PDB file of C-alpha atoms in Angstrom:
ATOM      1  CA  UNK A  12      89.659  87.239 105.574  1.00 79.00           C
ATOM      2  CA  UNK A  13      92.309  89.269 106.901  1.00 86.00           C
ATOM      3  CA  UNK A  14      92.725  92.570 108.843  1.00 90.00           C
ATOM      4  CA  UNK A  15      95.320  95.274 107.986  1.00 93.00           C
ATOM      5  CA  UNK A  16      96.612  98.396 109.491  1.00 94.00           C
ATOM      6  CA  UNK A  17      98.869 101.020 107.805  1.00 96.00           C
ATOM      7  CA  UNK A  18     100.982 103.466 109.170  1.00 97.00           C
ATOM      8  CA  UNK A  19     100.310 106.096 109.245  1.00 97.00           C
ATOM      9  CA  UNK A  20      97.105 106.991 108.852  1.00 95.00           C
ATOM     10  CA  UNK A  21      98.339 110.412 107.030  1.00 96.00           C
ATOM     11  CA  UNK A  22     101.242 112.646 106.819  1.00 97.00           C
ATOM     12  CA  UNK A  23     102.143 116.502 105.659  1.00 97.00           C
ATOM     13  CA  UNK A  24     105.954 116.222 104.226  1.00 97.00           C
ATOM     14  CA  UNK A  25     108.287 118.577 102.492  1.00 97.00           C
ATOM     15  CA  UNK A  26     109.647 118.333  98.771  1.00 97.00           C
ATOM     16  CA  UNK A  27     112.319 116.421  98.949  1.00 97.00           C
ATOM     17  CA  UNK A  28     112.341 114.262 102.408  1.00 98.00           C
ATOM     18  CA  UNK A  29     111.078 111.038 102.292  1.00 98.00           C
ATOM     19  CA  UNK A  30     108.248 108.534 104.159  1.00 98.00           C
ATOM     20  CA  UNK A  31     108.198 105.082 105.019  1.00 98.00           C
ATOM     21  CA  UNK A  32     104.697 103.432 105.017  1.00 98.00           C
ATOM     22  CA  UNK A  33     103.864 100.094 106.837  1.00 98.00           C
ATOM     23  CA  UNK A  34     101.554  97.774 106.530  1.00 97.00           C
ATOM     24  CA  UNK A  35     100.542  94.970 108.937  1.00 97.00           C
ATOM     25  CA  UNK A  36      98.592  91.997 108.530  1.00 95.00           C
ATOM     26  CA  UNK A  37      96.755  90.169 111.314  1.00 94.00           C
ATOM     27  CA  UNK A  38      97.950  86.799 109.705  1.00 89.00           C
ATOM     28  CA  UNK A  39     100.257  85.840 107.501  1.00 88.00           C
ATOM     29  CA  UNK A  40      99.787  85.471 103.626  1.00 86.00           C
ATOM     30  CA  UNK A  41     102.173  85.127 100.419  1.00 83.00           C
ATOM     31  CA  UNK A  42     101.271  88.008  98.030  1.00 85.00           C
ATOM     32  CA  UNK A  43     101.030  91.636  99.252  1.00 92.00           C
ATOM     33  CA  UNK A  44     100.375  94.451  97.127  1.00 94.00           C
ATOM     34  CA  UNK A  45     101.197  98.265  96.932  1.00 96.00           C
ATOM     35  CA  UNK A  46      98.835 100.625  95.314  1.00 96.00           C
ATOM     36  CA  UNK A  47      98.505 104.297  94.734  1.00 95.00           C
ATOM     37  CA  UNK A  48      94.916 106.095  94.419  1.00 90.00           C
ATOM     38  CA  UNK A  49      95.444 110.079  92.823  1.00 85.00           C
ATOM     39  CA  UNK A  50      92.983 112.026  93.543  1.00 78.00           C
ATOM     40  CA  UNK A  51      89.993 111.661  91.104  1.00 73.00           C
ATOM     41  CA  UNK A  52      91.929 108.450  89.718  1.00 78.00           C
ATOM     42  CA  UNK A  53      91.734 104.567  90.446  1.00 83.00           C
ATOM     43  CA  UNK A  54      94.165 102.455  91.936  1.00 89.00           C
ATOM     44  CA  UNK A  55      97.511 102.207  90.349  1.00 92.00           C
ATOM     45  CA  UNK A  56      99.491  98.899  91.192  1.00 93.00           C
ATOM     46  CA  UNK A  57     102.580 100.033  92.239  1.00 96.00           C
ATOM     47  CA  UNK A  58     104.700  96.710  93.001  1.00 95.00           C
ATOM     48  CA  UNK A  59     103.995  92.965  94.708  1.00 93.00           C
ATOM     49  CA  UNK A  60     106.232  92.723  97.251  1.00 92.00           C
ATOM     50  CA  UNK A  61     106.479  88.846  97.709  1.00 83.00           C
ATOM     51  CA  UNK A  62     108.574  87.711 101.160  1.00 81.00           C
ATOM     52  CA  UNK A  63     112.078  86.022 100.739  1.00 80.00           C
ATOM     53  CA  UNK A  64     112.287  87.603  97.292  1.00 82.00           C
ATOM     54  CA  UNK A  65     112.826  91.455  95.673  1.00 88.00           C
ATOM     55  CA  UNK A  66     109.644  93.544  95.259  1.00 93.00           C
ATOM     56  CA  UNK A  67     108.243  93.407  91.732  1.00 93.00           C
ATOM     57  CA  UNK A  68     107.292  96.493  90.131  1.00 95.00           C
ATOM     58  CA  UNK A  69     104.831  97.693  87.487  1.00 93.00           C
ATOM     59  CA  UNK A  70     105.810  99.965  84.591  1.00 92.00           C
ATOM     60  CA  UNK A  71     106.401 103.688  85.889  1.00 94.00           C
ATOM     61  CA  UNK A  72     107.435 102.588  89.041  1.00 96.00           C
ATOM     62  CA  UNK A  73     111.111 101.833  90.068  1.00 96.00           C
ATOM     63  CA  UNK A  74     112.964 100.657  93.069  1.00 96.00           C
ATOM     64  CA  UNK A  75     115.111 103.965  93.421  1.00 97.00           C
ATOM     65  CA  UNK A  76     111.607 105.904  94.138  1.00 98.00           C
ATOM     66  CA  UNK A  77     109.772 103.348  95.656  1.00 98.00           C
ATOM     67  CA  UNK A  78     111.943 100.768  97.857  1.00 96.00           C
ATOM     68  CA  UNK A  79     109.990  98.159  99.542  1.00 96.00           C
ATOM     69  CA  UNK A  80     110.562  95.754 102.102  1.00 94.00           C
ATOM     70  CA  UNK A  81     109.331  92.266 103.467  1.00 94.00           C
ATOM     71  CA  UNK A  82     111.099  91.204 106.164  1.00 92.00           C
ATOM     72  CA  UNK A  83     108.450  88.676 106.802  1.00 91.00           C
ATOM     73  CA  UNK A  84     104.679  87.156 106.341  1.00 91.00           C
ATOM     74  CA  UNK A  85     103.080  89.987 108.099  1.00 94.00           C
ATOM     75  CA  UNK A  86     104.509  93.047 107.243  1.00 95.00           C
ATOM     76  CA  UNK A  87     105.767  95.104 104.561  1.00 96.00           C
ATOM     77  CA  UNK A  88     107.269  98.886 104.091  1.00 97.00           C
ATOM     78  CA  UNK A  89     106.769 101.097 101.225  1.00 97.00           C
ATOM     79  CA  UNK A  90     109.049 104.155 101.432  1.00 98.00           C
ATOM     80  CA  UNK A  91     108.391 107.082  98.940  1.00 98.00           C
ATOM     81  CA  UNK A  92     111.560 108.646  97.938  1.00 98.00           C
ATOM     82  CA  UNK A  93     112.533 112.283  97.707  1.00 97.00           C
ATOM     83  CA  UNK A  94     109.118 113.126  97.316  1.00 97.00           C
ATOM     84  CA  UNK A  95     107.348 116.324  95.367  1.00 97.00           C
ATOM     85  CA  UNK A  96     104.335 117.224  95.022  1.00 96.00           C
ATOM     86  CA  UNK A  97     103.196 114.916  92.359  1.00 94.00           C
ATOM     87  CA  UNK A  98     103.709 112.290  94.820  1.00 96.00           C
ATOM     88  CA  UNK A  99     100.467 113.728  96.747  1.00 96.00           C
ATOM     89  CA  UNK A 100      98.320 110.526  97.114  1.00 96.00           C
ATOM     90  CA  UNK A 101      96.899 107.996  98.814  1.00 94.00           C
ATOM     91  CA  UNK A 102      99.330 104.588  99.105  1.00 97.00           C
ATOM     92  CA  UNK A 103      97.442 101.307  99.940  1.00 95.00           C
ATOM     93  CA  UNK A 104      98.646  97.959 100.988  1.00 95.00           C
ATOM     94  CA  UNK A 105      97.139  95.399 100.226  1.00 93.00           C
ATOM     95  CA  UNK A 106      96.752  91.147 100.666  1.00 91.00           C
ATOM     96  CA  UNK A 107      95.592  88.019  98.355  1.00 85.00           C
ATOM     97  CA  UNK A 108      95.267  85.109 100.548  1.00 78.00           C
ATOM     98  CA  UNK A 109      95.765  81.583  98.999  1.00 68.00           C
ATOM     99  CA  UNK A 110      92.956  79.347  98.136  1.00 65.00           C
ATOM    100  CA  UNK A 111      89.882  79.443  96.216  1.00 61.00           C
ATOM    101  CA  UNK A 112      89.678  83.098  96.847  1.00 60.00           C
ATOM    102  CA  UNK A 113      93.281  83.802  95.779  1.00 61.00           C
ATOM    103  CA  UNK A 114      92.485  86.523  93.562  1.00 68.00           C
ATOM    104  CA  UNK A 115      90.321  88.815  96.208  1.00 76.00           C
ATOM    105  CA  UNK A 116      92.128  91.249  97.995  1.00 85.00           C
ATOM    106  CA  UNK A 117      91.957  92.653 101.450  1.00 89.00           C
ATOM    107  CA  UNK A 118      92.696  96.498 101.657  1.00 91.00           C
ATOM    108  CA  UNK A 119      94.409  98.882 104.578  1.00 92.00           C
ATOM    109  CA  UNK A 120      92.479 101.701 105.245  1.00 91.00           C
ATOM    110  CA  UNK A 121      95.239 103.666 103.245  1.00 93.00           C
ATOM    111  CA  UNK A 122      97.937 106.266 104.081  1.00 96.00           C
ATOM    112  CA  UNK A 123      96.863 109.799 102.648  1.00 95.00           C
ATOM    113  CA  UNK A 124     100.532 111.599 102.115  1.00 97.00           C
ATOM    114  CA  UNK A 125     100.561 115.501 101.009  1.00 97.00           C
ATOM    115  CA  UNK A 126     103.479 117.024  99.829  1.00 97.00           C
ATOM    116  CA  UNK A 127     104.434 120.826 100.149  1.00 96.00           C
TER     117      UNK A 127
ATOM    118  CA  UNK B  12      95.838  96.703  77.277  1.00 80.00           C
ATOM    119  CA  UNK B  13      93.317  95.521  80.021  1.00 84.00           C
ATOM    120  CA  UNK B  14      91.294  98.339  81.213  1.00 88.00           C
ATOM    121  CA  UNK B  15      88.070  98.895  83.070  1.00 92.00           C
ATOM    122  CA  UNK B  16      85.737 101.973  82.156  1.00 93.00           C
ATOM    123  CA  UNK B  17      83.445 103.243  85.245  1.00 92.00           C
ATOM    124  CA  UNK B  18      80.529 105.383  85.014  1.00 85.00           C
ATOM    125  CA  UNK B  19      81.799 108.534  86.715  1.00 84.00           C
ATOM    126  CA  UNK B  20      80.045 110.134  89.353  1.00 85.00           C
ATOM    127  CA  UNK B  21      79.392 111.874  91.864  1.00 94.00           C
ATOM    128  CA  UNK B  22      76.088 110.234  92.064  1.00 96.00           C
ATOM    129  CA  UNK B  23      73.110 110.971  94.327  1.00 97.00           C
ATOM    130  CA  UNK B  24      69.965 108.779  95.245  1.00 97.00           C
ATOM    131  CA  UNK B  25      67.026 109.196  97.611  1.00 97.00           C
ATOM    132  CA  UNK B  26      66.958 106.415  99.509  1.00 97.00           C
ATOM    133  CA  UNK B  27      64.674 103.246  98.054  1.00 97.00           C
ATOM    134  CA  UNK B  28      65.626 104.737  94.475  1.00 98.00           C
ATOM    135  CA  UNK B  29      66.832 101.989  91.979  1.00 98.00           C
ATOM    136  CA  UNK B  30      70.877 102.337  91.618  1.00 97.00           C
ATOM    137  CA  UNK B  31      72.656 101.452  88.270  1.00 97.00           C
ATOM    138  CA  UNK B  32      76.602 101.966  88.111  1.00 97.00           C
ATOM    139  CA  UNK B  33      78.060 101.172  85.210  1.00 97.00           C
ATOM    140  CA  UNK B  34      81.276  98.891  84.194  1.00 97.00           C
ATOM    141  CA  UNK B  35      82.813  97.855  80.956  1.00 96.00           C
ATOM    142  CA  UNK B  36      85.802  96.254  80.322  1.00 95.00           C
ATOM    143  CA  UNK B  37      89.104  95.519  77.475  1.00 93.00           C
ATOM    144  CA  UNK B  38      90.707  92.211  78.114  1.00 90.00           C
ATOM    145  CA  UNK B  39      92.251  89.845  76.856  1.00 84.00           C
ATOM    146  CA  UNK B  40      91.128  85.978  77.553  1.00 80.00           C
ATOM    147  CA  UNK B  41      87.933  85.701  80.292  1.00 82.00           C
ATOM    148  CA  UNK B  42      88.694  87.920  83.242  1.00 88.00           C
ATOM    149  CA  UNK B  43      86.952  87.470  86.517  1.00 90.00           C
ATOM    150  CA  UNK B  44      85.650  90.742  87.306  1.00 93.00           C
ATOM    151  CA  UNK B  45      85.022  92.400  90.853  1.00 93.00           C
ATOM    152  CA  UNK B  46      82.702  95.476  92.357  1.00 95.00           C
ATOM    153  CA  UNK B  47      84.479  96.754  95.937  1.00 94.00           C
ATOM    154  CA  UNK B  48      83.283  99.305  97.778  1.00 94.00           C
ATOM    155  CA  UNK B  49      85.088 101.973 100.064  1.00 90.00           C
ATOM    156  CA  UNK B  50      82.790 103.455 103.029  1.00 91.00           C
ATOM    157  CA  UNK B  51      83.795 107.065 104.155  1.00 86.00           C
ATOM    158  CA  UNK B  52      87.054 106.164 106.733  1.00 79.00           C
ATOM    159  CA  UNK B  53      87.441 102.777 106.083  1.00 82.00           C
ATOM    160  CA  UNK B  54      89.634 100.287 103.415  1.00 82.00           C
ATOM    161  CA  UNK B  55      88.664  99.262 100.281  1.00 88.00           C
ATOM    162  CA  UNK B  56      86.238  95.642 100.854  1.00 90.00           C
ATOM    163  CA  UNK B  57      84.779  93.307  97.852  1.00 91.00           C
ATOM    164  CA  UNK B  58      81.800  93.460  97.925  1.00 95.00           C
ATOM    165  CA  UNK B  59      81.069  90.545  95.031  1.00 94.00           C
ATOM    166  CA  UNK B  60      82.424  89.137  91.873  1.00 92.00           C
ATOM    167  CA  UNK B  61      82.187  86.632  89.292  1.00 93.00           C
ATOM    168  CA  UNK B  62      83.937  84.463  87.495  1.00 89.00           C
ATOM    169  CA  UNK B  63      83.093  83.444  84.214  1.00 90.00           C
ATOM    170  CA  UNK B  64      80.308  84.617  81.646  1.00 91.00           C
ATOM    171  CA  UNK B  65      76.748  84.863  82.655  1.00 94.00           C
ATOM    172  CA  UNK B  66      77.912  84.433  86.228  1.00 94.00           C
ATOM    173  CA  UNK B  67      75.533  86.704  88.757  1.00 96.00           C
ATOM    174  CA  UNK B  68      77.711  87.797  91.909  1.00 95.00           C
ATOM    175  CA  UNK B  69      75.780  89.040  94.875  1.00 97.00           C
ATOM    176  CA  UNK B  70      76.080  90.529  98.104  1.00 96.00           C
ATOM    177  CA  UNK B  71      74.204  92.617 100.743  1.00 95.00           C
ATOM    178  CA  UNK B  72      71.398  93.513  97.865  1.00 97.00           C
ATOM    179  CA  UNK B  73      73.574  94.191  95.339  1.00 98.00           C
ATOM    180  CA  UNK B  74      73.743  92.219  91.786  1.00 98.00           C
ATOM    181  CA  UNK B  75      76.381  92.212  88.935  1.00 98.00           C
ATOM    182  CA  UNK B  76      76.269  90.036  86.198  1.00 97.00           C
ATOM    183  CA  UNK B  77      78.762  89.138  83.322  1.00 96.00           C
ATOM    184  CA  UNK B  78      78.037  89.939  80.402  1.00 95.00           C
ATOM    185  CA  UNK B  79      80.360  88.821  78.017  1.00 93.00           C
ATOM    186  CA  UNK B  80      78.597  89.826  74.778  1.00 93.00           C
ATOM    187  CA  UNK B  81      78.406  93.572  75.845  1.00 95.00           C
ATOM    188  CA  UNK B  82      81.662  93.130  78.065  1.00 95.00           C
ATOM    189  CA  UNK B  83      79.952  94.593  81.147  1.00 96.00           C
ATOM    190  CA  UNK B  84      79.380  94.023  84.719  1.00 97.00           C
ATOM    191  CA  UNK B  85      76.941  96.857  85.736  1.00 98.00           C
ATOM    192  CA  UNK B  86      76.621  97.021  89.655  1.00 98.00           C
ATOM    193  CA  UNK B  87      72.326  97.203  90.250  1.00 98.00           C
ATOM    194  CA  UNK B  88      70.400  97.767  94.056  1.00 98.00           C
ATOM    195  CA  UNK B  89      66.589  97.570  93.881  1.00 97.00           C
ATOM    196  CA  UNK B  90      66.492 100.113  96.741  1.00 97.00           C
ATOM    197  CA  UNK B  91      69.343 101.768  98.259  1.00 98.00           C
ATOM    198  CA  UNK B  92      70.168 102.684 101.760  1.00 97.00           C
ATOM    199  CA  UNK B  93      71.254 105.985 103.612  1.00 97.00           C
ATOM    200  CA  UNK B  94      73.594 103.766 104.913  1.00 96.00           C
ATOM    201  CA  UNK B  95      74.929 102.470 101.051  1.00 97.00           C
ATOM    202  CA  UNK B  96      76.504 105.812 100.584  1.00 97.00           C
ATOM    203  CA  UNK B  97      80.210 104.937  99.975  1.00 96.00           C
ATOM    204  CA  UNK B  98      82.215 104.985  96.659  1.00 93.00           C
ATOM    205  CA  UNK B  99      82.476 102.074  94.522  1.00 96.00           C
ATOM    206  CA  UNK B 100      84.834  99.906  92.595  1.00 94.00           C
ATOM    207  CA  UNK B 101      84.652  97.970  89.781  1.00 95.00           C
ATOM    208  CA  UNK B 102      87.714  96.085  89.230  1.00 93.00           C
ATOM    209  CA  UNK B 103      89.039  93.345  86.242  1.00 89.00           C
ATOM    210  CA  UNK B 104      91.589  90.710  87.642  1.00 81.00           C
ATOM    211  CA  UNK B 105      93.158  91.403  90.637  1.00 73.00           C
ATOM    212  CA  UNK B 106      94.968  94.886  89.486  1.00 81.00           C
ATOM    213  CA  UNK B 107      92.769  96.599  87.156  1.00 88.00           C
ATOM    214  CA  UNK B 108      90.533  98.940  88.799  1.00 91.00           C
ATOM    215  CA  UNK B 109      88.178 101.567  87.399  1.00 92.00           C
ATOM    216  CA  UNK B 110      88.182 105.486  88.985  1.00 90.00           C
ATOM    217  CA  UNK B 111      85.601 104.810  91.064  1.00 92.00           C
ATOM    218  CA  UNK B 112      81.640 106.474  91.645  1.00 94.00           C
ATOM    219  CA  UNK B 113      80.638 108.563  94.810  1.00 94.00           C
ATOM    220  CA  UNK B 114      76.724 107.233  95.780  1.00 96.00           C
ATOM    221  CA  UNK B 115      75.240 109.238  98.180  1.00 97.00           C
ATOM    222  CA  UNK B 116      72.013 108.327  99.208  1.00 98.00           C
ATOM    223  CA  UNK B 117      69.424 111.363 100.986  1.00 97.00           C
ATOM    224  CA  UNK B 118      67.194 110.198 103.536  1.00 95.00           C
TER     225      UNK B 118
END
């Protein structure tokens, strides 16, 4: 299994201004995932952010909005961009360790972000 | 496109009442399909999953089984718990995850 913490744990920002998000893993693993829950909505795979390599991104989602980083094993960023409210959310991070189990995923306990 | 549909909620139980939430599913190929579940302040956890048709996944009471003629994997308790009150997931592949259902269980 692994254990994840996010940071942080939720924020009030203004239109326009922008948040970084991190995400920290207790060990280290390939595949790390970025996710956004609306409220009354599931999960919405925003990108896999993969270490040593660019983030990849799902349709609706773009680097200009959503830059991510992976500097390394254990830890990625996920910065929301000039933000509005439509960007009101919860962002989760989230791991796929190699193995049998490759496609479970571990969850943070998620960043809940409100916009003004 | 792949897509899971989830029984919505909110849904409330007294506790030892039977629970039944619902999952269907559009994919292409043979999917392994998941149920998580979120308790109130914590991250999303799996809570079991399964793999191939007729396949029963199990876990802390709970059963799922896939059903690949009805393309379902309906998330069943015998008798839930106060302490079973979370919301839950059901989830196709790794990335496709349905809206979610509330349980709340009354003493």
């Amino acid at each position: 299994s692994a254990v994840i913490s996010q940071k942080p744990s939720r924020d009030i920002c203004q239109r326009g201004t922008s948040l970084t998000i991190q995400c920290q893993v207790d060990s280290q693993v390939t595949m790390m995932f970025w996710y956004r829950q609306q409220p009354g909505q599931s999960l919405t795979l925003i990108a896999t952010a993969n270490q040593g390599s660019e983030a990849t991104y799902e349709s609706g989602f773009v680097i200009d909005k959503f830059p991510i980083s992976r500097p390394n094993l254990t830890f990625s960023t996920l910065t929301v961009s000039n933000m509005s409210p439509e960007d009101s959310s919860i962002y989760l991070c989230s791991v796929a360790l190699a193995g049998p189990a490759y496609n479970e995923q571990f969850f943070g306990p998620g960043t809940r972000l409100t916009v003004l | 496109g792949d897509s899971v549909t989830q029984m919505e909620g909110p849904v409330t139980l007294s506790e030892e009442a039977f629970l039944t939430i619902n999952c269907t599913y559009t994919a292409t190929g043979y999917p392994s399909l998941f149920w998580y579940v979120q308790y109130p302040g914590e991250g999303l956890q799996l809570l079991l999953k399964a793999t191939k048709a007729d396949d029963k996944g199990s876990n802390k009471g709970f059963e799922a089984t896939y059903r690949k003629e009805t393309t379902s994997f309906h998330l069943e308790k015998g008798s839930v718990q106060v302490s079973d009150s979370a919301v839950y997931f059901c989830a196709l592949y790794q990335f496709y995850f349905g809206t979610g259902t509330s349980l709340t269980v009354i003493p």
